[in-house]
Amino acid sequence: MNRDRFQTLAEAYGGELHRWPAAEQAAAAAFAAADPAWSRACLAEASALDALLDAASGPAVRGALADRIAAGAPLPGRGRRPRVWWLPAGLGAGLAAACAVGLLVGVQLGDRATQNQAVSTAVADSEASLDFGGDA
Amino acid sequence: MGESDPDDELLSRVAEGDPAAVRALVARKLPRLLSLGGRMLGDAQEAEDVAQDAFLRVWKQAPRWKPGAARFDTWLHRVALNLCYDRLRKRRERPQAEPPDRPDEGPGPDRGLLASDTGRRVNAALQALPERQREAVVLCHYQDLGNIEAAAAMGVSVEALESLLGRGRRTLRAALADLREP
């Protein structure tokens, strides 16, 4: 840790050491103790901006919104399985045969299914992937 | 990831359809999502829309959530950021409908955005930042994410995050210099 690094961290993360990268907090604290006047001035500069940023409050939570969101959560067991009770009997026999074939194929594809599960997880995660435009 | 995720237990109960867990998760995360969306988009109504869309994804994801794979809060921020970017991109595509560089100038009667002049100035300066710099400042200062989490949510390196933060905060400091106490 030196003055340059200390200042870079203060300019990036603000005037409170607990917001700084955890791996550098101890070194920063030791540096501040060794060079107190300069460090104090550096942190004060960063803290002044922190205080201004804190003057901007975020949107308030409205109770109706929270209720609406909670109401959108799925209930247990709802909507997972399609209902097939209306299928004609003839179709039922065909369905049984198809299931038998499917079982055989399914055994062979077992390994692939494991892989697909991993892919599904990746796909689910990809919902969170960001499509960023150009950098600033 | 060494520490256990404080949201894992709640998520597993949500996956089982526990209504109390659903309400608890909404109470825990909705303020953070509104804060993120409001500051990224500068519009309280759009922030609510983003929060609702993000929770729809949470309900879908909860049964498939694997504890230990990622921190839920980081994942949720990434989902919400993605939604914010979709909206910002649409704004850019329709500049005449809503100019992207026009910050929300203040709250309406039912809006939660700040009322003070200083707050309005800060929000305007925040909205004027390039998107990536604004995102870095919002995640680290307002959402209180650590540098590793924020970088993960943004999909950048810790070094890149630090650079975005530094540039963003320097721009903010210059824009708000007249508000500093002598």
CSV table of C-alpha atoms in Angstrom, one decimal:
chain,number,residue,atom,x,y,z
A,1,MET,CA,0.0,0.0,0.0
A,2,ASN,CA,1.2,3.4,-0.9
A,3,ARG,CA,-0.3,6.9,-1.4
A,4,ASP,CA,-1.2,6.2,-5.0
A,5,ARG,CA,-3.0,3.0,-4.2
A,6,PHE,CA,-4.7,4.5,-1.2
A,7,GLN,CA,-6.0,7.4,-3.2
A,8,THR,CA,-7.1,5.1,-6.1
A,9,LEU,CA,-9.1,3.0,-3.6
A,10,ALA,CA,-10.6,6.1,-1.9
A,11,GLU,CA,-11.7,7.6,-5.3
A,12,ALA,CA,-13.3,4.3,-6.3
A,13,TYR,CA,-14.9,3.0,-3.2
A,14,GLY,CA,-15.3,6.1,-1.1
A,15,GLY,CA,-14.2,7.3,2.3
A,16,GLU,CA,-15.2,4.3,4.5
A,17,LEU,CA,-12.6,1.5,4.6
A,18,HIS,CA,-15.3,-1.2,5.2
A,19,ARG,CA,-16.5,-0.6,1.6
A,20,TRP,CA,-13.0,-1.2,0.2
A,21,PRO,CA,-11.9,-4.6,-1.2
A,22,ALA,CA,-11.7,-6.9,1.8
A,23,ALA,CA,-8.2,-8.1,0.8
A,24,GLU,CA,-6.8,-4.6,1.1
A,25,GLN,CA,-8.6,-3.2,4.1
A,26,ALA,CA,-6.0,-4.3,6.6
A,27,ALA,CA,-3.1,-2.8,4.6
A,28,ALA,CA,-5.1,0.4,4.1
A,29,ALA,CA,-5.8,0.7,7.8
A,30,ALA,CA,-2.1,0.2,8.6
A,31,PHE,CA,-1.1,2.7,6.0
A,32,ALA,CA,-3.6,5.2,7.4
A,33,ALA,CA,-2.1,4.8,10.9
A,34,ALA,CA,1.4,5.3,9.5
A,35,ASP,CA,0.5,8.4,7.5
A,36,PRO,CA,-2.5,9.8,9.4
A,37,ALA,CA,-2.7,13.4,8.2
A,38,TRP,CA,-2.5,12.7,4.5
A,39,SER,CA,-4.8,9.7,4.8
A,40,ARG,CA,-7.4,11.6,6.7
A,41,ALA,CA,-7.5,14.3,4.1
A,42,CYS,CA,-7.8,11.7,1.4
A,43,LEU,CA,-10.7,9.9,3.1
A,44,ALA,CA,-12.4,13.2,3.9
A,45,GLU,CA,-12.4,14.1,0.2
A,46,ALA,CA,-14.0,10.8,-0.7
A,47,SER,CA,-16.5,11.0,2.2
A,48,ALA,CA,-17.8,14.3,1.1
A,49,LEU,CA,-18.9,12.7,-2.2
A,50,ASP,CA,-20.4,9.8,-0.2
A,51,ALA,CA,-22.5,12.2,1.8
A,52,LEU,CA,-23.8,13.9,-1.3
A,53,LEU,CA,-24.7,10.6,-2.9
A,54,ASP,CA,-26.5,9.6,0.3
A,55,ALA,CA,-28.7,12.7,-0.1
A,56,ALA,CA,-30.5,11.0,-3.0
A,57,SER,CA,-32.9,8.6,-1.6
A,58,GLY,CA,-34.4,5.7,-3.6
A,59,PRO,CA,-38.0,5.0,-4.5
A,60,ALA,CA,-40.2,4.0,-1.5
A,61,VAL,CA,-41.8,0.6,-1.3
A,62,ARG,CA,-45.6,0.7,-1.7
A,63,GLY,CA,-47.5,-2.0,0.1
A,64,ALA,CA,-49.8,-2.7,-2.8
A,65,LEU,CA,-46.8,-3.5,-5.0
A,66,ALA,CA,-45.4,-6.0,-2.5
A,67,ASP,CA,-48.8,-7.7,-2.3
A,68,ARG,CA,-49.1,-7.8,-6.0
A,69,ILE,CA,-45.6,-9.4,-6.4
A,70,ALA,CA,-46.2,-11.9,-3.6
A,71,ALA,CA,-49.5,-12.9,-5.2
A,72,GLY,CA,-47.7,-13.8,-8.4
A,73,ALA,CA,-45.7,-16.5,-6.7
A,74,PRO,CA,-46.7,-20.0,-7.7
A,75,LEU,CA,-48.6,-22.2,-5.2
A,76,PRO,CA,-47.2,-25.6,-4.5
A,77,GLY,CA,-48.0,-28.2,-7.2
A,78,ARG,CA,-49.8,-25.8,-9.4
A,79,GLY,CA,-49.7,-26.1,-13.2
A,80,ARG,CA,-46.9,-28.7,-13.4
A,81,ARG,CA,-48.6,-31.8,-14.9
A,82,PRO,CA,-50.9,-31.7,-17.9
A,83,ARG,CA,-54.1,-33.5,-17.4
A,84,VAL,CA,-54.7,-36.5,-19.7
A,85,TRP,CA,-57.9,-38.1,-18.3
A,86,TRP,CA,-59.9,-37.2,-21.3
A,87,LEU,CA,-57.7,-39.3,-23.7
A,88,PRO,CA,-59.7,-42.0,-25.5
A,89,ALA,CA,-58.9,-45.6,-24.6
A,90,GLY,CA,-57.3,-46.4,-27.9
A,91,LEU,CA,-54.9,-43.6,-27.5
A,92,GLY,CA,-54.1,-45.0,-24.1
A,93,ALA,CA,-52.7,-48.2,-25.5
A,94,GLY,CA,-50.6,-46.4,-28.1
A,95,LEU,CA,-49.4,-44.1,-25.3
A,96,ALA,CA,-48.3,-47.2,-23.3
A,97,ALA,CA,-46.3,-48.5,-26.3
A,98,ALA,CA,-44.7,-45.2,-26.9
A,99,CYS,CA,-43.7,-45.1,-23.2
A,100,ALA,CA,-42.0,-48.5,-23.5
A,101,VAL,CA,-40.0,-47.3,-26.5
A,102,GLY,CA,-39.3,-44.1,-24.7
A,103,LEU,CA,-38.0,-46.0,-21.7
A,104,LEU,CA,-35.4,-47.9,-23.8
A,105,VAL,CA,-34.3,-44.8,-25.5
A,106,GLY,CA,-34.3,-43.0,-22.2
A,107,VAL,CA,-31.8,-45.5,-20.7
A,108,GLN,CA,-29.4,-44.9,-23.6
A,109,LEU,CA,-29.8,-41.2,-23.3
A,110,GLY,CA,-29.3,-41.2,-19.5
A,111,ASP,CA,-25.8,-39.8,-19.8
A,112,ARG,CA,-27.0,-37.1,-22.1
A,113,ALA,CA,-29.8,-36.2,-19.7
A,114,THR,CA,-27.2,-35.5,-17.0
A,115,GLN,CA,-25.4,-33.3,-19.4
A,116,ASN,CA,-28.7,-31.6,-20.4
A,117,GLN,CA,-29.4,-30.9,-16.8
A,118,ALA,CA,-26.2,-29.0,-16.5
A,119,VAL,CA,-27.0,-27.2,-19.7
A,120,SER,CA,-30.5,-26.3,-18.4
A,121,THR,CA,-28.8,-24.8,-15.4
A,122,ALA,CA,-26.6,-22.8,-17.6
A,123,VAL,CA,-29.6,-21.7,-19.6
A,124,ALA,CA,-31.3,-20.7,-16.5
A,125,ASP,CA,-28.3,-18.8,-15.5
A,126,SER,CA,-28.1,-17.2,-18.9
A,127,GLU,CA,-31.4,-15.4,-18.1
A,128,ALA,CA,-29.2,-13.3,-15.9
A,129,SER,CA,-26.5,-12.7,-18.5
A,130,LEU,CA,-26.1,-9.2,-19.5
A,131,ASP,CA,-26.0,-7.9,-23.1
A,132,PHE,CA,-24.0,-4.9,-22.5
A,133,GLY,CA,-23.5,-2.2,-25.0
A,134,GLY,CA,-20.3,-0.3,-25.4
A,135,ASP,CA,-18.4,0.8,-22.4
A,136,ALA,CA,-18.4,4.3,-21.3
B,1,MET,CA,-17.7,-18.9,-2.2
B,2,GLY,CA,-16.8,-19.7,1.4
B,3,GLU,CA,-19.7,-18.3,3.3
B,4,SER,CA,-23.2,-19.7,3.2
B,5,ASP,CA,-25.8,-17.6,1.4
B,6,PRO,CA,-28.3,-16.1,3.8
B,7,ASP,CA,-31.0,-16.4,1.1
B,8,ASP,CA,-30.7,-20.1,0.5
B,9,GLU,CA,-33.0,-21.2,3.3
B,10,LEU,CA,-35.7,-18.7,2.3
B,11,LEU,CA,-35.5,-19.7,-1.3
B,12,SER,CA,-36.0,-23.4,-0.5
B,13,ARG,CA,-39.1,-22.5,1.4
B,14,VAL,CA,-40.3,-20.4,-1.5
B,15,ALA,CA,-39.8,-23.3,-3.8
B,16,GLU,CA,-42.1,-25.4,-1.5
B,17,GLY,CA,-44.7,-22.7,-1.9
B,18,ASP,CA,-44.5,-21.4,1.7
B,19,PRO,CA,-46.5,-18.1,1.6
B,20,ALA,CA,-44.7,-16.7,4.6
B,21,ALA,CA,-41.3,-17.3,2.8
B,22,VAL,CA,-42.7,-15.6,-0.3
B,23,ARG,CA,-43.7,-12.5,1.7
B,24,ALA,CA,-40.4,-12.5,3.6
B,25,LEU,CA,-38.4,-12.7,0.4
B,26,VAL,CA,-40.4,-9.8,-1.2
B,27,ALA,CA,-39.9,-7.7,2.0
B,28,ARG,CA,-36.1,-8.5,1.9
B,29,LYS,CA,-35.4,-7.9,-1.8
B,30,LEU,CA,-38.1,-5.5,-3.1
B,31,PRO,CA,-36.4,-2.3,-1.6
B,32,ARG,CA,-33.1,-3.3,-3.1
B,33,LEU,CA,-34.7,-3.9,-6.5
B,34,LEU,CA,-36.5,-0.6,-6.4
B,35,SER,CA,-33.4,1.2,-5.4
B,36,LEU,CA,-31.4,-0.4,-8.2
B,37,GLY,CA,-34.1,0.1,-10.9
B,38,GLY,CA,-34.8,3.7,-9.7
B,39,ARG,CA,-31.2,4.7,-9.9
B,40,MET,CA,-30.4,2.9,-13.1
B,41,LEU,CA,-33.5,4.2,-14.9
B,42,GLY,CA,-34.3,7.4,-13.1
B,43,ASP,CA,-38.0,6.6,-13.1
B,44,ALA,CA,-39.9,5.1,-10.1
B,45,GLN,CA,-42.6,3.5,-12.2
B,46,GLU,CA,-40.1,1.8,-14.4
B,47,ALA,CA,-38.3,0.6,-11.3
B,48,GLU,CA,-41.5,-1.0,-10.1
B,49,ASP,CA,-41.9,-2.7,-13.5
B,50,VAL,CA,-38.4,-4.0,-13.3
B,51,ALA,CA,-38.9,-5.3,-9.8
B,52,GLN,CA,-42.1,-7.2,-10.8
B,53,ASP,CA,-40.4,-8.7,-13.8
B,54,ALA,CA,-37.4,-9.7,-11.6
B,55,PHE,CA,-39.6,-11.4,-9.1
B,56,LEU,CA,-41.4,-13.4,-11.9
B,57,ARG,CA,-37.9,-14.8,-12.7
B,58,VAL,CA,-37.3,-15.5,-9.0
B,59,TRP,CA,-40.5,-17.6,-8.7
B,60,LYS,CA,-39.4,-19.5,-11.8
B,61,GLN,CA,-35.9,-20.0,-10.6
B,62,ALA,CA,-36.5,-20.9,-7.0
B,63,PRO,CA,-37.3,-24.6,-7.5
B,64,ARG,CA,-34.1,-25.0,-9.6
B,65,TRP,CA,-31.9,-22.9,-7.3
B,66,LYS,CA,-28.7,-24.8,-6.4
B,67,PRO,CA,-27.3,-23.5,-3.1
B,68,GLY,CA,-23.6,-22.9,-3.3
B,69,ALA,CA,-23.5,-22.3,-7.1
B,70,ALA,CA,-23.9,-18.5,-6.8
B,71,ARG,CA,-25.1,-15.9,-4.3
B,72,PHE,CA,-28.7,-15.3,-4.8
B,73,ASP,CA,-28.4,-11.6,-4.3
B,74,THR,CA,-25.8,-11.3,-7.0
B,75,TRP,CA,-27.9,-13.4,-9.4
B,76,LEU,CA,-30.9,-11.2,-8.6
B,77,HIS,CA,-28.9,-8.0,-9.2
B,78,ARG,CA,-27.8,-9.4,-12.5
B,79,VAL,CA,-31.3,-10.3,-13.5
B,80,ALA,CA,-32.5,-6.8,-12.6
B,81,LEU,CA,-29.6,-5.1,-14.4
B,82,ASN,CA,-30.5,-7.1,-17.5
B,83,LEU,CA,-34.0,-5.8,-17.3
B,84,CYS,CA,-32.8,-2.3,-16.8
B,85,TYR,CA,-30.5,-2.6,-19.8
B,86,ASP,CA,-33.4,-3.8,-22.0
B,87,ARG,CA,-35.3,-0.7,-21.1
B,88,LEU,CA,-32.4,1.6,-21.6
B,89,ARG,CA,-31.8,0.0,-25.0
B,90,LYS,CA,-35.4,0.6,-26.0
B,91,ARG,CA,-35.1,4.2,-25.0
B,92,ARG,CA,-32.1,4.6,-27.2
B,93,GLU,CA,-34.1,3.1,-30.1
B,94,ARG,CA,-36.9,5.5,-29.5
B,95,PRO,CA,-35.0,8.7,-28.6
B,96,GLN,CA,-37.8,11.0,-29.6
B,97,ALA,CA,-40.2,9.3,-27.2
B,98,GLU,CA,-38.0,9.7,-24.1
B,99,PRO,CA,-34.5,11.2,-24.5
B,100,PRO,CA,-32.0,9.0,-22.7
B,101,ASP,CA,-30.0,11.9,-21.3
B,102,ARG,CA,-33.0,13.5,-19.6
B,103,PRO,CA,-32.9,12.6,-15.9
B,104,ASP,CA,-36.0,12.3,-13.8
B,105,GLU,CA,-36.3,15.8,-12.5
B,106,GLY,CA,-38.2,14.8,-9.4
B,107,PRO,CA,-41.0,13.0,-7.7
B,108,GLY,CA,-44.6,13.1,-8.5
B,109,PRO,CA,-47.2,13.0,-5.7
B,110,ASP,CA,-46.9,9.2,-5.4
B,111,ARG,CA,-43.3,8.8,-6.3
B,112,GLY,CA,-40.7,7.8,-3.9
B,113,LEU,CA,-37.7,9.6,-5.5
B,114,LEU,CA,-36.2,12.3,-3.4
B,115,ALA,CA,-37.7,15.7,-2.9
B,116,SER,CA,-34.8,17.8,-1.9
B,117,ASP,CA,-32.8,20.0,-4.3
B,118,THR,CA,-29.6,18.3,-3.4
B,119,GLY,CA,-31.1,14.9,-4.0
B,120,ARG,CA,-32.5,16.0,-7.3
B,121,ARG,CA,-29.1,17.3,-8.3
B,122,VAL,CA,-27.4,14.1,-7.3
B,123,ASN,CA,-29.9,11.9,-9.2
B,124,ALA,CA,-29.6,14.1,-12.2
B,125,ALA,CA,-25.8,13.8,-12.1
B,126,LEU,CA,-26.1,10.0,-11.7
B,127,GLN,CA,-28.4,9.8,-14.7
B,128,ALA,CA,-26.0,11.8,-16.7
B,129,LEU,CA,-23.2,9.3,-16.1
B,130,PRO,CA,-22.4,6.7,-18.8
B,131,GLU,CA,-24.4,3.6,-18.1
B,132,ARG,CA,-21.6,1.4,-17.0
B,133,GLN,CA,-20.1,3.9,-14.7
B,134,ARG,CA,-23.6,4.6,-13.2
B,135,GLU,CA,-24.1,0.8,-12.7
B,136,ALA,CA,-20.8,0.5,-10.9
B,137,VAL,CA,-21.6,3.4,-8.5
B,138,VAL,CA,-25.1,2.2,-7.9
B,139,LEU,CA,-24.0,-1.4,-7.1
B,140,CYS,CA,-21.1,-0.4,-4.8
B,141,HIS,CA,-22.5,2.7,-3.1
B,142,TYR,CA,-26.2,2.3,-3.0
B,143,GLN,CA,-26.6,-1.5,-3.2
B,144,ASP,CA,-23.6,-2.0,-0.9
B,145,LEU,CA,-22.2,-4.9,-2.9
B,146,GLY,CA,-18.6,-5.8,-2.3
B,147,ASN,CA,-16.2,-5.4,-5.2
B,148,ILE,CA,-16.2,-9.1,-6.1
B,149,GLU,CA,-20.0,-9.3,-6.0
B,150,ALA,CA,-20.5,-6.1,-8.0
B,151,ALA,CA,-17.9,-7.2,-10.6
B,152,ALA,CA,-19.7,-10.6,-10.9
B,153,ALA,CA,-23.1,-8.9,-11.3
B,154,MET,CA,-21.7,-6.7,-14.0
B,155,GLY,CA,-19.8,-9.5,-15.7
B,156,VAL,CA,-16.5,-7.6,-15.5
B,157,SER,CA,-13.2,-8.0,-13.8
B,158,VAL,CA,-12.6,-6.4,-10.4
B,159,GLU,CA,-10.0,-4.2,-12.0
B,160,ALA,CA,-12.5,-3.0,-14.6
B,161,LEU,CA,-15.1,-2.3,-11.9
B,162,GLU,CA,-12.5,-0.2,-10.0
B,163,SER,CA,-11.8,1.8,-13.1
B,164,LEU,CA,-15.5,2.4,-13.8
B,165,LEU,CA,-16.0,3.4,-10.2
B,166,GLY,CA,-13.1,5.8,-10.2
B,167,ARG,CA,-14.2,7.5,-13.4
B,168,GLY,CA,-17.8,7.7,-12.3
B,169,ARG,CA,-17.1,9.1,-9.0
B,170,ARG,CA,-14.7,11.7,-10.4
B,171,THR,CA,-17.3,12.8,-12.8
B,172,LEU,CA,-19.9,13.0,-10.0
B,173,ARG,CA,-17.5,15.0,-7.8
B,174,ALA,CA,-17.0,17.5,-10.6
B,175,ALA,CA,-20.7,17.8,-11.4
B,176,LEU,CA,-21.6,18.3,-7.8
B,177,ALA,CA,-18.6,20.5,-6.8
B,178,ASP,CA,-20.8,23.5,-6.1
B,179,LEU,CA,-22.8,21.6,-3.5
B,180,ARG,CA,-19.7,20.8,-1.4
B,181,GLU,CA,-19.5,22.7,1.9
B,182,PRO,CA,-16.6,25.2,1.8
